[in-house]
PDB file of C-alpha atoms in Angstrom:
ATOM      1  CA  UNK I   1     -42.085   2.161 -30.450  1.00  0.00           C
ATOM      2  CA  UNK I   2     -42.383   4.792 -33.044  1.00  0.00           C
ATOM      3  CA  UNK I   3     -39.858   7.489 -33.617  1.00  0.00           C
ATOM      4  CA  UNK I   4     -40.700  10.883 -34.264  1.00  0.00           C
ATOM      5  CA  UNK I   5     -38.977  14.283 -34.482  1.00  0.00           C
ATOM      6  CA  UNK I   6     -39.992  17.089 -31.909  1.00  0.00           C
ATOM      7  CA  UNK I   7     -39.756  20.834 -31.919  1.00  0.00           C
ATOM      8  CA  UNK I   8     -36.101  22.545 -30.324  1.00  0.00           C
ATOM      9  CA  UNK I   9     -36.142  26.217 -29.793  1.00  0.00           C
ATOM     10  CA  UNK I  10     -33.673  28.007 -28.577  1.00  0.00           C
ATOM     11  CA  UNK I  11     -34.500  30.760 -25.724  1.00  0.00           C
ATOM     12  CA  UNK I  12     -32.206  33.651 -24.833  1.00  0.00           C
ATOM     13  CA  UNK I  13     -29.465  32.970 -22.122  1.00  0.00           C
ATOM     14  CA  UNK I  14     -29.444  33.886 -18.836  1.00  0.00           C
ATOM     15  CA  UNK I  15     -27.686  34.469 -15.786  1.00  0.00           C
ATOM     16  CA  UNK I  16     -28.955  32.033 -12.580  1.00  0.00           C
ATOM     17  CA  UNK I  17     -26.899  31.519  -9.557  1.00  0.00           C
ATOM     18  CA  UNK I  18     -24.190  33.373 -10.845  1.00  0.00           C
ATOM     19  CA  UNK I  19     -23.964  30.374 -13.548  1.00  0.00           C
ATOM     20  CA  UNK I  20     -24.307  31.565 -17.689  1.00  0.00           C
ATOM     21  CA  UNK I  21     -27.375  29.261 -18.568  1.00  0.00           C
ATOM     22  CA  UNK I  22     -27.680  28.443 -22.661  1.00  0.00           C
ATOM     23  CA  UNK I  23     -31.267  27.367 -23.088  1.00  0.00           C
ATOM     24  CA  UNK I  24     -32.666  24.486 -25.111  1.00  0.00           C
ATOM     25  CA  UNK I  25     -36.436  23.598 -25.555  1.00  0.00           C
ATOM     26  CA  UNK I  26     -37.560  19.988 -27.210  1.00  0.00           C
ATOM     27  CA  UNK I  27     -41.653  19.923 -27.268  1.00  0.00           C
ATOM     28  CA  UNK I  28     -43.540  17.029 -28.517  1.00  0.00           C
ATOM     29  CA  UNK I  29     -45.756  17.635 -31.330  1.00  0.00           C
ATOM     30  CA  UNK I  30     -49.159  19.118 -30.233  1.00  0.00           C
ATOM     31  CA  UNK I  31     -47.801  20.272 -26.647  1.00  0.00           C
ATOM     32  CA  UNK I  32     -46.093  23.305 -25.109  1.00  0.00           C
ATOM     33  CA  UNK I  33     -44.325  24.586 -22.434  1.00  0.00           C
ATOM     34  CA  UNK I  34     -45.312  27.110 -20.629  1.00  0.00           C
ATOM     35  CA  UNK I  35     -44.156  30.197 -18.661  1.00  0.00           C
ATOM     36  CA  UNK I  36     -45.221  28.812 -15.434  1.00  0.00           C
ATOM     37  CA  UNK I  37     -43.772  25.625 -16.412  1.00  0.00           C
ATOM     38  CA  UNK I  38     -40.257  27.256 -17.612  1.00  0.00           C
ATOM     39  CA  UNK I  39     -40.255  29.752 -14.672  1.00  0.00           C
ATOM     40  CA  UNK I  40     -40.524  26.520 -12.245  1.00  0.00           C
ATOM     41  CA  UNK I  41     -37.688  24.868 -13.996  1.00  0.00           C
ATOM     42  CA  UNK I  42     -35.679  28.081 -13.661  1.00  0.00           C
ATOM     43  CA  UNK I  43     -36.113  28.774 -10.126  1.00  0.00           C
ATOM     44  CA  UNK I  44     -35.085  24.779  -9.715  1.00  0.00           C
ATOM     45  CA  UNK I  45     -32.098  24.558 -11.761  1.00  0.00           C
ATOM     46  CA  UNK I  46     -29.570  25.821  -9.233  1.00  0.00           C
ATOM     47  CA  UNK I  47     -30.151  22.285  -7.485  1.00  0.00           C
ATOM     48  CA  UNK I  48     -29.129  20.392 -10.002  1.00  0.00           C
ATOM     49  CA  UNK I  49     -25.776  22.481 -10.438  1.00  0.00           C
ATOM     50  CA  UNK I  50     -22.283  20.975  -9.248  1.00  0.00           C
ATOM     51  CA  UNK I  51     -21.877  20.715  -5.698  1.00  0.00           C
ATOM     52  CA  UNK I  52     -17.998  21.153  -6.312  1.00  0.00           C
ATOM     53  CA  UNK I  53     -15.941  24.856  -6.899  1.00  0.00           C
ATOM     54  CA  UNK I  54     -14.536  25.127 -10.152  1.00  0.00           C
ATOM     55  CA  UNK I  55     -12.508  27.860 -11.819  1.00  0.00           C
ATOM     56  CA  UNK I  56     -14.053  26.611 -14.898  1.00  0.00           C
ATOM     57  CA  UNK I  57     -16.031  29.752 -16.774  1.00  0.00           C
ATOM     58  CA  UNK I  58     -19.859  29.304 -15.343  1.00  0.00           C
ATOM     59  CA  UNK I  59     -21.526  27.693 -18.012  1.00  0.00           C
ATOM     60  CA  UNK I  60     -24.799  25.253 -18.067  1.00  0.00           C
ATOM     61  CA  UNK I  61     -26.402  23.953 -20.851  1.00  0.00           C
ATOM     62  CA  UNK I  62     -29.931  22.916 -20.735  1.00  0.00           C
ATOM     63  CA  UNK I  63     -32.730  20.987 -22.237  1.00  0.00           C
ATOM     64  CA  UNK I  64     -36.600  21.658 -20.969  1.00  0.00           C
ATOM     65  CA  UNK I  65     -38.097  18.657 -22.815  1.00  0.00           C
ATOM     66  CA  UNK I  66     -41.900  18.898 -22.911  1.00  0.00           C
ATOM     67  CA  UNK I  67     -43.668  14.995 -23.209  1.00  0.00           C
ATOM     68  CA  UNK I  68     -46.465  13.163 -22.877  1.00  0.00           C
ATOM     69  CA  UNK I  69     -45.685  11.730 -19.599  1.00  0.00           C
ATOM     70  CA  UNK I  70     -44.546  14.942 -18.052  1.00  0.00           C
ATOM     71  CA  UNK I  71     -41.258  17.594 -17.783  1.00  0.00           C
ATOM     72  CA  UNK I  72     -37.803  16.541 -17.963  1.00  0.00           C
ATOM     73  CA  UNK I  73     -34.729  19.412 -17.423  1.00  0.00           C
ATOM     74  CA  UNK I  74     -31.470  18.697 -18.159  1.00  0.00           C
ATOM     75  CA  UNK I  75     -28.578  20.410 -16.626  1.00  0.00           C
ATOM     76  CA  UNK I  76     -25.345  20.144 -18.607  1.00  0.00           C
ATOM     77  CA  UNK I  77     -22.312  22.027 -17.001  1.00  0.00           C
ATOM     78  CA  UNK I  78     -19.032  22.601 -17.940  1.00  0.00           C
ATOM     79  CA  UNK I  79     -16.401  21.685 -15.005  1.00  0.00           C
ATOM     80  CA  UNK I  80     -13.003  20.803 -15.043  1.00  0.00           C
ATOM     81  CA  UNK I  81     -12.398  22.917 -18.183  1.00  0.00           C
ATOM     82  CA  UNK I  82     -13.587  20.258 -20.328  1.00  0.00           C
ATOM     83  CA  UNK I  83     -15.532  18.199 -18.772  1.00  0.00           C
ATOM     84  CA  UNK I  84     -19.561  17.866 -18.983  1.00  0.00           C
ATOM     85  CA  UNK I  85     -21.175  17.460 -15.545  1.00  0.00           C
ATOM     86  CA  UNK I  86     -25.330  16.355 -15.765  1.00  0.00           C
ATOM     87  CA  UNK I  87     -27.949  16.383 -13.858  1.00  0.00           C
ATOM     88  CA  UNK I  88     -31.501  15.833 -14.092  1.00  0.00           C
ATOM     89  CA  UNK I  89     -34.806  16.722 -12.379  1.00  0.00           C
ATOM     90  CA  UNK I  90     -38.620  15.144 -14.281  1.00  0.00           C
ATOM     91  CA  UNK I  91     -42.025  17.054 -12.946  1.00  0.00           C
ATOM     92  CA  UNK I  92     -45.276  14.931 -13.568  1.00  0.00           C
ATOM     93  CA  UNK I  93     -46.541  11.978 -12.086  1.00  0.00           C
ATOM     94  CA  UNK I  94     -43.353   9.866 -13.211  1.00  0.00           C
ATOM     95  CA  UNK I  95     -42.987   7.243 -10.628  1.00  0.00           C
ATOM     96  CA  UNK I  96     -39.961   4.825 -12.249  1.00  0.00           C
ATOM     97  CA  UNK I  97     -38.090   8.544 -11.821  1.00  0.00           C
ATOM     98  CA  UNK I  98     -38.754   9.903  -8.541  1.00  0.00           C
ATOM     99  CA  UNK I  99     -41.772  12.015  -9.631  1.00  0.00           C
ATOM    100  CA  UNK I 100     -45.499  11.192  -8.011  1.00  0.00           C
ATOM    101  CA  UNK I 101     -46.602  14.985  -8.341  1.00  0.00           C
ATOM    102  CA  UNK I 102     -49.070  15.247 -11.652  1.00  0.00           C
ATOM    103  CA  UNK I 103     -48.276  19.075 -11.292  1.00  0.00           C
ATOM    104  CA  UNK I 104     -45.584  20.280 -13.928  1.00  0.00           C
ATOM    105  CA  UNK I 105     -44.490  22.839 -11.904  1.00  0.00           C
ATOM    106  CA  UNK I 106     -42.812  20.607  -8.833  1.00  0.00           C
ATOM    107  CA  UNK I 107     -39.851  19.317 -10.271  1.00  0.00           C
ATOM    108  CA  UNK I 108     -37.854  16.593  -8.553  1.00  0.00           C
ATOM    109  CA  UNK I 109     -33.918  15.492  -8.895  1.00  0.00           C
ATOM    110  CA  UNK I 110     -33.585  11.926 -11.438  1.00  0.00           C
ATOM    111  CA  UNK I 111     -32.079   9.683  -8.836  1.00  0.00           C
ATOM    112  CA  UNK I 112     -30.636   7.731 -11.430  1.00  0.00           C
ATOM    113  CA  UNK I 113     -27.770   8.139 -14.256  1.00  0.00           C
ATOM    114  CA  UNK I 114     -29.331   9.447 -17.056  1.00  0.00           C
ATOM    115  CA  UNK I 115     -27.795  11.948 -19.033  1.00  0.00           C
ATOM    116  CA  UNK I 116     -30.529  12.491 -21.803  1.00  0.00           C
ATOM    117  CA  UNK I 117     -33.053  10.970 -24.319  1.00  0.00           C
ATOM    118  CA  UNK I 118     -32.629  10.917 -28.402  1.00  0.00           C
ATOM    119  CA  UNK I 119     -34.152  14.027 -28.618  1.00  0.00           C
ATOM    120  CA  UNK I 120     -32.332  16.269 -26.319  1.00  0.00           C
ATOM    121  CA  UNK I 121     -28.675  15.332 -27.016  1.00  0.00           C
ATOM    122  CA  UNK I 122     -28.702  16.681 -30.080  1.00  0.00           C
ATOM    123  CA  UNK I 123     -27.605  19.997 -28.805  1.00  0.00           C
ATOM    124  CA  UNK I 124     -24.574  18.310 -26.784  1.00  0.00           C
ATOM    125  CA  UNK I 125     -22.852  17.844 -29.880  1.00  0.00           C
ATOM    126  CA  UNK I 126     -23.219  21.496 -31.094  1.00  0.00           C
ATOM    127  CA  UNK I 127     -22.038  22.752 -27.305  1.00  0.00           C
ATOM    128  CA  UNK I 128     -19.055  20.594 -27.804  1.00  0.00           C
ATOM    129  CA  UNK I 129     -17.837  22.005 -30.931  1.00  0.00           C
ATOM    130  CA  UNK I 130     -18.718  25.340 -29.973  1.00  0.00           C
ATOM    131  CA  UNK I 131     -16.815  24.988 -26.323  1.00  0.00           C
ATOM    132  CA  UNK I 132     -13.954  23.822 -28.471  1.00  0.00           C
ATOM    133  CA  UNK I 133     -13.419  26.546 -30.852  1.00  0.00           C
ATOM    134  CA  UNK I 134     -14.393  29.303 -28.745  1.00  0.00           C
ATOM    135  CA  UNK I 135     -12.574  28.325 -25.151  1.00  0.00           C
ATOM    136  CA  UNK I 136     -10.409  25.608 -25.450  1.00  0.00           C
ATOM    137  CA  UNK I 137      -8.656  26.226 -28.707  1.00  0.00           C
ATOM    138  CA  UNK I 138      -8.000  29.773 -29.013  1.00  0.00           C
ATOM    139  CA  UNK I 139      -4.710  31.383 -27.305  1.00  0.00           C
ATOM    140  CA  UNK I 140      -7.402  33.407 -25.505  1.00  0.00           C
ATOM    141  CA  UNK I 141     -10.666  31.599 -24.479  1.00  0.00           C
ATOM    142  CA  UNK I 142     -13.780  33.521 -25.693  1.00  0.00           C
ATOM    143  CA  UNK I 143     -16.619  32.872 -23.696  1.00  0.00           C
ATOM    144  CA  UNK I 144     -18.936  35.262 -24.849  1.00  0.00           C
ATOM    145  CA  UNK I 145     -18.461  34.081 -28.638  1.00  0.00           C
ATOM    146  CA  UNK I 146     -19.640  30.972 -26.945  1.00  0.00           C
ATOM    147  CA  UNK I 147     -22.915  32.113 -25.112  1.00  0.00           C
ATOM    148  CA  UNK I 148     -23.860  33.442 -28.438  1.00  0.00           C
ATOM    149  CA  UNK I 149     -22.814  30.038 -30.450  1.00  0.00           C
ATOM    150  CA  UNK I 150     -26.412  27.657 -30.645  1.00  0.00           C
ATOM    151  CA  UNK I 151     -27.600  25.048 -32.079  1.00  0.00           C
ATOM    152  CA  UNK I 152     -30.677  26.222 -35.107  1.00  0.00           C
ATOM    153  CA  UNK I 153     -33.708  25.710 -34.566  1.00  0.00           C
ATOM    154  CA  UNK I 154     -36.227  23.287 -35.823  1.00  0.00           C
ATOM    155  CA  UNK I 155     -37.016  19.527 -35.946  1.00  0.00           C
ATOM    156  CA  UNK I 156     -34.828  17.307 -33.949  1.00  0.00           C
ATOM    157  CA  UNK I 157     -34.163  13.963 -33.177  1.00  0.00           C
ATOM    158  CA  UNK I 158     -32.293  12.273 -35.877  1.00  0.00           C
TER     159      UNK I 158
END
């Protein structure tokens, strides 16, 4: 198998389900997501939140990672005050991970332990540094210095 960089963008945060969201895009060469697409992934992404209450600050992480074979969205969220709790969902006919739909838009939960492919944990390591300096270190945690703090843009993978 070849390797290949891809494309990560960064889109502005938002608020969904009363959780902060920091968004990450990875897109295969020569493919795109699109608003339909993202907007589908949105309106799914409270299902793949904890099922547990936290007084953590509400904060997800994810990836939208665009492929040949289909969608993948990966939900990381902070629990436990330090503590990185994933989830996954795939869209596209994906059968070895839950998905028979060929539409992009229907996105299903990963029933297995996967926590991310070569090209979208590249921004984990950024969101760990910037969770670090921004909540955990200072006297007084800062989590909207943190919202702000992203990973740059451009080719990823390596």
């Amino acid at each position: 198998m070849a390797f290949y960089e891809k494309e990560l963008a960064v889109k502005e945060p938002l608020v969904i389900a009363g959780r902060h969201v920091k968004r990450y895009e990875v897109v295969t060469p020569g493919l795109e997501i699109t608003d339909d697409i993202r907007a589908a992934a949105y309106a799914f992404l409270p299902k793949i939140y904890p099922d547990f209450d936290d007084p953590t600050p509400p904060a997800t992480v994810t990836v939208l990672h665009r492929s040949a074979a289909g969608m993948y969205l990966n939900a990381y969220n902070w629990v436990w005050d330090n503590v990185l709790h994933c989830r996954t969902a795939v869209s596209g006919d994906q059968p070895f991970l839950g998905s028979t739909d060929p539409d992009l838009t229907h996105f299903s939960v990963i029933p297995k332990d996967l926590i991310g492919c070569v090209w979208e944990l590249p921004p984990l390591s950024h969101e760990r540094t910037a969770w670090v300096r921004h909540v955990l270190d200072p006297d007084e945690p800062d989590f909207e210095s943190y919202l702000l703090d992203t990973m740059a843009e451009g080719l990823v993978g390596r």
